[in-house]
PDB file of C-alpha atoms in Angstrom:
ATOM      1  CA  MET A  26     174.139   0.858 104.836  1.00 47.00           C
ATOM      2  CA  SER A  27     176.843   3.523 105.183  1.00 46.00           C
ATOM      3  CA  ASP A  28     179.548   4.057 102.563  1.00 45.00           C
ATOM      4  CA  ALA A  29     182.155   2.833 105.063  1.00 43.00           C
ATOM      5  CA  ALA A  30     180.173  -0.329 105.770  1.00 43.00           C
ATOM      6  CA  SER A  31     179.698  -0.916 102.042  1.00 42.00           C
ATOM      7  CA  SER A  32     183.421  -0.572 101.466  1.00 39.00           C
ATOM      8  CA  ARG A  33     184.170  -3.055 104.240  1.00 38.00           C
ATOM      9  CA  ARG A  34     181.639  -5.491 102.791  1.00 37.00           C
ATOM     10  CA  ARG A  35     183.137  -5.217  99.296  1.00 35.00           C
ATOM     11  CA  ALA A  36     186.619  -5.768 100.700  1.00 34.00           C
ATOM     12  CA  ALA A  37     185.464  -8.848 102.600  1.00 34.00           C
ATOM     13  CA  ASP A  38     183.775 -10.289  99.522  1.00 35.00           C
ATOM     14  CA  ALA A  39     186.709  -9.618  97.187  1.00 34.00           C
ATOM     15  CA  PRO A  40     188.719 -12.671  96.104  1.00 34.00           C
ATOM     16  CA  LEU A  41     192.100 -13.130  97.713  1.00 34.00           C
ATOM     17  CA  ALA A  42     194.992 -12.097  95.501  1.00 38.00           C
ATOM     18  CA  ASP A  43     197.538 -14.657  94.362  1.00 43.00           C
ATOM     19  CA  ASP A  44     200.542 -13.294  96.243  1.00 50.00           C
ATOM     20  CA  GLY A  45     203.201 -15.489  94.689  1.00 54.00           C
ATOM     21  CA  PRO A  46     205.340 -17.458  97.145  1.00 58.00           C
ATOM     22  CA  ALA A  47     202.882 -16.969 100.022  1.00 69.00           C
ATOM     23  CA  SER A  48     200.033 -18.356  97.926  1.00 73.00           C
ATOM     24  CA  ALA A  49     202.203 -21.277  96.811  1.00 72.00           C
ATOM     25  CA  ALA A  50     203.177 -21.949 100.440  1.00 78.00           C
ATOM     26  CA  ARG A  51     199.500 -22.173 101.392  1.00 84.00           C
ATOM     27  CA  ALA A  52     198.832 -24.572  98.525  1.00 82.00           C
ATOM     28  CA  LEU A  53     201.803 -26.749  99.499  1.00 84.00           C
ATOM     29  CA  GLY A  54     200.683 -26.791 103.130  1.00 90.00           C
ATOM     30  CA  ALA A  55     197.178 -27.793 102.109  1.00 90.00           C
ATOM     31  CA  ARG A  56     198.538 -30.683 100.022  1.00 88.00           C
ATOM     32  CA  ILE A  57     200.670 -31.901 102.920  1.00 92.00           C
ATOM     33  CA  ARG A  58     197.701 -31.759 105.297  1.00 92.00           C
ATOM     34  CA  ALA A  59     195.372 -33.511 102.834  1.00 92.00           C
ATOM     35  CA  LEU A  60     197.849 -36.328 102.191  1.00 91.00           C
ATOM     36  CA  ARG A  61     198.623 -36.699 105.898  1.00 93.00           C
ATOM     37  CA  GLN A  62     194.925 -37.064 106.631  1.00 93.00           C
ATOM     38  CA  ARG A  63     194.486 -39.580 103.808  1.00 91.00           C
ATOM     39  CA  ARG A  64     197.345 -41.560 105.314  1.00 91.00           C
ATOM     40  CA  GLY A  65     195.600 -41.483 108.691  1.00 93.00           C
ATOM     41  CA  MET A  66     198.638 -39.885 110.337  1.00 93.00           C
ATOM     42  CA  THR A  67     198.708 -37.237 113.037  1.00 93.00           C
ATOM     43  CA  LEU A  68     200.796 -34.088 112.942  1.00 92.00           C
ATOM     44  CA  THR A  69     202.907 -35.498 115.750  1.00 93.00           C
ATOM     45  CA  GLN A  70     203.639 -38.707 113.840  1.00 94.00           C
ATOM     46  CA  VAL A  71     204.703 -36.948 110.641  1.00 94.00           C
ATOM     47  CA  ALA A  72     206.711 -34.318 112.522  1.00 93.00           C
ATOM     48  CA  ALA A  73     208.580 -36.991 114.477  1.00 94.00           C
ATOM     49  CA  GLN A  74     209.469 -38.972 111.351  1.00 93.00           C
ATOM     50  CA  ALA A  75     210.540 -35.790 109.539  1.00 91.00           C
ATOM     51  CA  GLU A  76     212.589 -34.596 112.536  1.00 90.00           C
ATOM     52  CA  LEU A  77     210.543 -31.404 112.817  1.00 92.00           C
ATOM     53  CA  SER A  78     208.636 -29.869 115.693  1.00 93.00           C
ATOM     54  CA  HIS A  79     204.881 -30.401 115.846  1.00 91.00           C
ATOM     55  CA  SER A  80     204.286 -26.644 115.995  1.00 93.00           C
ATOM     56  CA  PHE A  81     206.484 -25.939 112.959  1.00 93.00           C
ATOM     57  CA  LEU A  82     204.725 -28.540 110.799  1.00 93.00           C
ATOM     58  CA  SER A  83     201.369 -27.140 111.887  1.00 93.00           C
ATOM     59  CA  GLN A  84     202.494 -23.702 110.707  1.00 92.00           C
ATOM     60  CA  VAL A  85     203.649 -25.202 107.399  1.00 91.00           C
ATOM     61  CA  GLU A  86     200.267 -26.847 106.821  1.00 92.00           C
ATOM     62  CA  ARG A  87     198.602 -23.461 107.324  1.00 91.00           C
ATOM     63  CA  GLY A  88     201.015 -21.762 104.939  1.00 87.00           C
ATOM     64  CA  LEU A  89     202.563 -19.649 107.689  1.00 88.00           C
ATOM     65  CA  GLU A  90     206.033 -21.198 107.552  1.00 85.00           C
ATOM     66  CA  ARG A  91     208.200 -22.447 104.702  1.00 80.00           C
ATOM     67  CA  MET A  92     210.418 -25.495 104.690  1.00 79.00           C
ATOM     68  CA  SER A  93     213.860 -26.094 103.311  1.00 76.00           C
ATOM     69  CA  MET A  94     214.165 -28.709 100.587  1.00 74.00           C
ATOM     70  CA  THR A  95     215.765 -30.997 103.169  1.00 75.00           C
ATOM     71  CA  SER A  96     212.726 -30.744 105.442  1.00 84.00           C
ATOM     72  CA  LEU A  97     210.369 -31.195 102.496  1.00 84.00           C
ATOM     73  CA  PHE A  98     212.277 -34.335 101.527  1.00 81.00           C
ATOM     74  CA  ARG A  99     211.835 -35.748 105.040  1.00 86.00           C
ATOM     75  CA  VAL A 100     208.132 -34.888 105.137  1.00 92.00           C
ATOM     76  CA  ALA A 101     207.669 -36.542 101.745  1.00 87.00           C
ATOM     77  CA  GLN A 102     209.427 -39.667 103.022  1.00 85.00           C
ATOM     78  CA  ALA A 103     207.224 -39.735 106.122  1.00 91.00           C
ATOM     79  CA  LEU A 104     204.134 -39.519 103.912  1.00 90.00           C
ATOM     80  CA  GLY A 105     205.364 -42.145 101.462  1.00 86.00           C
ATOM     81  CA  THR A 106     205.655 -39.774  98.515  1.00 83.00           C
ATOM     82  CA  THR A 107     208.224 -37.480  96.869  1.00 77.00           C
ATOM     83  CA  GLN A 108     209.111 -33.801  96.937  1.00 77.00           C
ATOM     84  CA  GLN A 109     207.926 -33.150  93.410  1.00 71.00           C
ATOM     85  CA  ALA A 110     204.616 -34.897  94.070  1.00 75.00           C
ATOM     86  CA  LEU A 111     204.000 -32.490  96.946  1.00 81.00           C
ATOM     87  CA  LEU A 112     205.195 -29.486  94.940  1.00 75.00           C
ATOM     88  CA  THR A 113     203.074 -30.222  91.889  1.00 68.00           C
ATOM     89  CA  ASP A 114     200.200 -32.358  93.204  1.00 62.00           C
ATOM     90  CA  ASP A 115     200.707 -34.619  90.180  1.00 52.00           C
ATOM     91  CA  ALA A 116     198.401 -37.326  91.512  1.00 42.00           C
ATOM     92  CA  ASP A 117     195.554 -35.125  90.343  1.00 41.00           C
ATOM     93  CA  ALA A 118     197.040 -34.574  86.884  1.00 40.00           C
ATOM     94  CA  ALA A 119     194.712 -35.271  84.014  1.00 39.00           C
ATOM     95  CA  VAL A 120     195.505 -38.025  81.543  1.00 42.00           C
ATOM     96  CA  ARG A 121     197.188 -36.467  78.514  1.00 46.00           C
ATOM     97  CA  THR A 122     196.292 -37.541  75.021  1.00 49.00           C
ATOM     98  CA  GLN A 123     198.892 -38.240  72.351  1.00 54.00           C
ATOM     99  CA  GLY A 124     199.926 -35.124  70.457  1.00 59.00           C
ATOM    100  CA  GLU A 125     198.702 -32.737  73.158  1.00 66.00           C
ATOM    101  CA  PHE A 126     200.963 -29.814  74.042  1.00 70.00           C
ATOM    102  CA  HIS A 127     200.982 -26.854  76.399  1.00 71.00           C
ATOM    103  CA  VAL A 128     202.784 -23.519  76.533  1.00 74.00           C
ATOM    104  CA  PHE A 129     203.602 -22.238  80.021  1.00 72.00           C
ATOM    105  CA  ARG A 130     204.166 -18.516  80.496  1.00 72.00           C
ATOM    106  CA  ALA A 131     206.561 -17.109  83.075  1.00 72.00           C
ATOM    107  CA  SER A 132     203.566 -15.755  84.983  1.00 68.00           C
ATOM    108  CA  GLU A 133     202.197 -19.294  85.344  1.00 61.00           C
ATOM    109  CA  ALA A 134     205.261 -20.713  87.097  1.00 60.00           C
ATOM    110  CA  THR A 135     204.728 -21.703  90.724  1.00 60.00           C
ATOM    111  CA  PRO A 136     207.115 -19.702  92.975  1.00 61.00           C
ATOM    112  CA  LEU A 137     208.206 -21.116  96.321  1.00 64.00           C
ATOM    113  CA  ASP A 138     210.657 -20.102  98.982  1.00 57.00           C
ATOM    114  CA  ALA A 139     212.283 -23.314 100.172  1.00 55.00           C
ATOM    115  CA  GLY A 140     213.919 -22.094 103.331  1.00 51.00           C
ATOM    116  CA  GLY A 141     215.512 -19.083 101.677  1.00 51.00           C
ATOM    117  CA  SER A 142     216.353 -20.855  98.412  1.00 61.00           C
ATOM    118  CA  PRO A 143     213.947 -19.626  95.742  1.00 70.00           C
ATOM    119  CA  LEU A 144     212.423 -22.451  93.731  1.00 72.00           C
ATOM    120  CA  ARG A 145     210.143 -22.186  90.721  1.00 77.00           C
ATOM    121  CA  VAL A 146     208.120 -25.081  89.329  1.00 74.00           C
ATOM    122  CA  LEU A 147     207.966 -24.397  85.592  1.00 76.00           C
ATOM    123  CA  ALA A 148     205.149 -26.751  84.634  1.00 70.00           C
ATOM    124  CA  ARG A 149     202.486 -28.549  86.643  1.00 64.00           C
ATOM    125  CA  ASP A 150     199.984 -31.340  86.077  1.00 60.00           C
ATOM    126  CA  HIS A 151     202.302 -33.364  83.862  1.00 58.00           C
ATOM    127  CA  PRO A 152     203.065 -36.840  85.235  1.00 57.00           C
ATOM    128  CA  ARG A 153     206.072 -37.566  82.984  1.00 72.00           C
ATOM    129  CA  PHE A 154     208.559 -35.029  84.361  1.00 79.00           C
ATOM    130  CA  VAL A 155     208.811 -32.008  86.662  1.00 80.00           C
ATOM    131  CA  PRO A 156     211.039 -29.077  85.555  1.00 86.00           C
ATOM    132  CA  MET A 157     212.168 -26.631  88.253  1.00 85.00           C
ATOM    133  CA  VAL A 158     214.628 -23.767  88.630  1.00 89.00           C
ATOM    134  CA  MET A 159     216.404 -23.639  91.993  1.00 87.00           C
ATOM    135  CA  SER A 160     218.568 -20.772  93.233  1.00 87.00           C
ATOM    136  CA  GLY A 161     220.745 -20.109  96.236  1.00 85.00           C
ATOM    137  CA  THR A 162     223.242 -22.099  98.257  1.00 84.00           C
ATOM    138  CA  PHE A 163     223.347 -25.815  98.946  1.00 83.00           C
ATOM    139  CA  SER A 164     225.090 -27.755 101.706  1.00 79.00           C
ATOM    140  CA  GLU A 165     225.814 -31.466 101.641  1.00 70.00           C
ATOM    141  CA  ASP A 166     224.308 -32.195 105.042  1.00 72.00           C
ATOM    142  CA  LEU A 167     221.993 -34.868 103.662  1.00 75.00           C
ATOM    143  CA  TRP A 168     222.247 -37.633 101.094  1.00 83.00           C
ATOM    144  CA  TRP A 169     219.302 -37.786  98.708  1.00 82.00           C
ATOM    145  CA  VAL A 170     217.997 -41.052  97.293  1.00 84.00           C
ATOM    146  CA  HIS A 171     214.849 -41.309  95.171  1.00 82.00           C
ATOM    147  CA  ASP A 172     213.451 -43.654  92.556  1.00 82.00           C
ATOM    148  CA  GLU A 173     213.126 -40.974  89.879  1.00 84.00           C
ATOM    149  CA  GLU A 174     215.792 -40.141  87.303  1.00 91.00           C
ATOM    150  CA  GLU A 175     217.073 -36.565  87.401  1.00 93.00           C
ATOM    151  CA  PHE A 176     218.788 -34.072  85.076  1.00 95.00           C
ATOM    152  CA  VAL A 177     220.612 -30.998  86.414  1.00 96.00           C
ATOM    153  CA  TYR A 178     221.864 -28.087  84.261  1.00 97.00           C
ATOM    154  CA  VAL A 179     223.842 -25.164  85.705  1.00 97.00           C
ATOM    155  CA  LEU A 180     222.487 -21.767  84.626  1.00 97.00           C
ATOM    156  CA  GLU A 181     224.588 -19.525  86.887  1.00 96.00           C
ATOM    157  CA  GLY A 182     227.494 -19.999  89.272  1.00 96.00           C
ATOM    158  CA  ARG A 183     229.023 -23.349  90.158  1.00 96.00           C
ATOM    159  CA  LEU A 184     227.634 -26.514  91.725  1.00 96.00           C
ATOM    160  CA  VAL A 185     229.405 -29.559  93.114  1.00 95.00           C
ATOM    161  CA  VAL A 186     227.416 -32.771  92.652  1.00 96.00           C
ATOM    162  CA  VAL A 187     228.437 -35.872  94.598  1.00 95.00           C
ATOM    163  CA  LEU A 188     227.190 -39.190  93.190  1.00 96.00           C
ATOM    164  CA  GLU A 189     227.941 -42.087  95.539  1.00 93.00           C
ATOM    165  CA  ASP A 190     231.752 -41.851  95.910  1.00 91.00           C
ATOM    166  CA  GLN A 191     232.382 -39.581  92.901  1.00 94.00           C
ATOM    167  CA  GLU A 192     232.447 -35.786  92.942  1.00 95.00           C
ATOM    168  CA  PHE A 193     231.867 -33.500  89.944  1.00 96.00           C
ATOM    169  CA  ALA A 194     232.366 -29.714  89.844  1.00 96.00           C
ATOM    170  CA  LEU A 195     229.896 -28.217  87.365  1.00 97.00           C
ATOM    171  CA  GLU A 196     230.284 -24.802  85.740  1.00 97.00           C
ATOM    172  CA  VAL A 197     227.764 -22.763  83.746  1.00 97.00           C
ATOM    173  CA  GLY A 198     226.562 -24.872  80.822  1.00 97.00           C
ATOM    174  CA  ASP A 199     227.565 -28.171  82.445  1.00 98.00           C
ATOM    175  CA  ALA A 200     224.949 -30.812  83.178  1.00 98.00           C
ATOM    176  CA  VAL A 201     224.611 -34.174  84.881  1.00 97.00           C
ATOM    177  CA  TYR A 202     222.034 -36.945  84.513  1.00 96.00           C
ATOM    178  CA  TYR A 203     221.636 -39.781  86.983  1.00 95.00           C
ATOM    179  CA  HIS A 204     219.319 -42.716  87.403  1.00 93.00           C
ATOM    180  CA  GLY A 205     217.052 -43.343  90.361  1.00 88.00           C
ATOM    181  CA  GLY A 206     218.457 -45.133  93.379  1.00 90.00           C
ATOM    182  CA  ILE A 207     221.818 -43.321  93.233  1.00 93.00           C
ATOM    183  CA  ARG A 208     222.827 -41.555  96.447  1.00 92.00           C
ATOM    184  CA  HIS A 209     223.631 -37.947  95.698  1.00 93.00           C
ATOM    185  CA  ARG A 210     224.049 -34.544  97.256  1.00 90.00           C
ATOM    186  CA  TRP A 211     224.802 -31.029  96.074  1.00 91.00           C
ATOM    187  CA  ARG A 212     226.895 -28.237  97.520  1.00 91.00           C
ATOM    188  CA  THR A 213     228.053 -24.745  96.687  1.00 92.00           C
ATOM    189  CA  GLU A 214     231.415 -23.432  97.805  1.00 90.00           C
ATOM    190  CA  PRO A 215     231.470 -20.996 100.768  1.00 90.00           C
ATOM    191  CA  GLY A 216     230.344 -17.531  99.727  1.00 90.00           C
ATOM    192  CA  GLU A 217     229.006 -18.738  96.371  1.00 91.00           C
ATOM    193  CA  SER A 218     225.488 -19.271  95.083  1.00 91.00           C
ATOM    194  CA  THR A 219     224.128 -20.976  92.010  1.00 93.00           C
ATOM    195  CA  ARG A 220     221.067 -21.249  89.819  1.00 94.00           C
ATOM    196  CA  VAL A 221     220.188 -24.596  88.265  1.00 95.00           C
ATOM    197  CA  LEU A 222     217.519 -26.120  86.075  1.00 95.00           C
ATOM    198  CA  THR A 223     216.438 -29.555  87.253  1.00 92.00           C
ATOM    199  CA  VAL A 224     214.175 -31.961  85.435  1.00 91.00           C
ATOM    200  CA  LYS A 225     213.065 -34.898  87.519  1.00 85.00           C
ATOM    201  CA  GLU A 226     211.139 -37.894  86.295  1.00 79.00           C
ATOM    202  CA  GLY A 227     207.510 -37.691  87.387  1.00 68.00           C
ATOM    203  CA  SER A 228     206.113 -39.824  90.163  1.00 58.00           C
ATOM    204  CA  ALA A 229     202.562 -40.567  89.029  1.00 45.00           C
ATOM    205  CA  GLY A 230     200.863 -42.716  91.593  1.00 38.00           C
ATOM    206  CA  ALA A 231     203.222 -41.736  94.388  1.00 38.00           C
ATOM    207  CA  HIS A 232     200.280 -40.456  96.421  1.00 34.00           C
TER     208      HIS A 232
END
């Protein structure tokens, strides 16, 4: 075998690198496809319920396209689960014993690109809660309602949180906590961006 052929063979046999957001997008797409198949649903059915095109959802499942958080929310609803369950695959989380603890390094965080808004899942495989850091801009084009309780802490910039018929402008260091079942939406002012830490109650069994 020639040196060139040997080099090609070694390159083909080498493990794929974990390329951050792209790798996370492939993992998310695989989870969506696996859950869709377990539900016995076609791509067309899920896409229609999520108000997405069939071709776009197919690209998402293959890790070739990335969804906004709004689209992910709709896909999760169509599949009878939640965003954080799809992001963390917590149905496969191991049962934790009392007194067990884990340290998560920055390099272990799961990076995603949710439609141009960077999102980082800080800890996985824990059914009790899901901590994430979200950055970018938010528009109030959709009301969110979920069963899980949620905590939001502003790290940078400003964020307006609307809870039912009440509106709260949050600055750096401000936080809000709300129970499940409360309609809410977030927005940033025109030309502004923000960075927030969110901790959402886990959804064990949502799959």
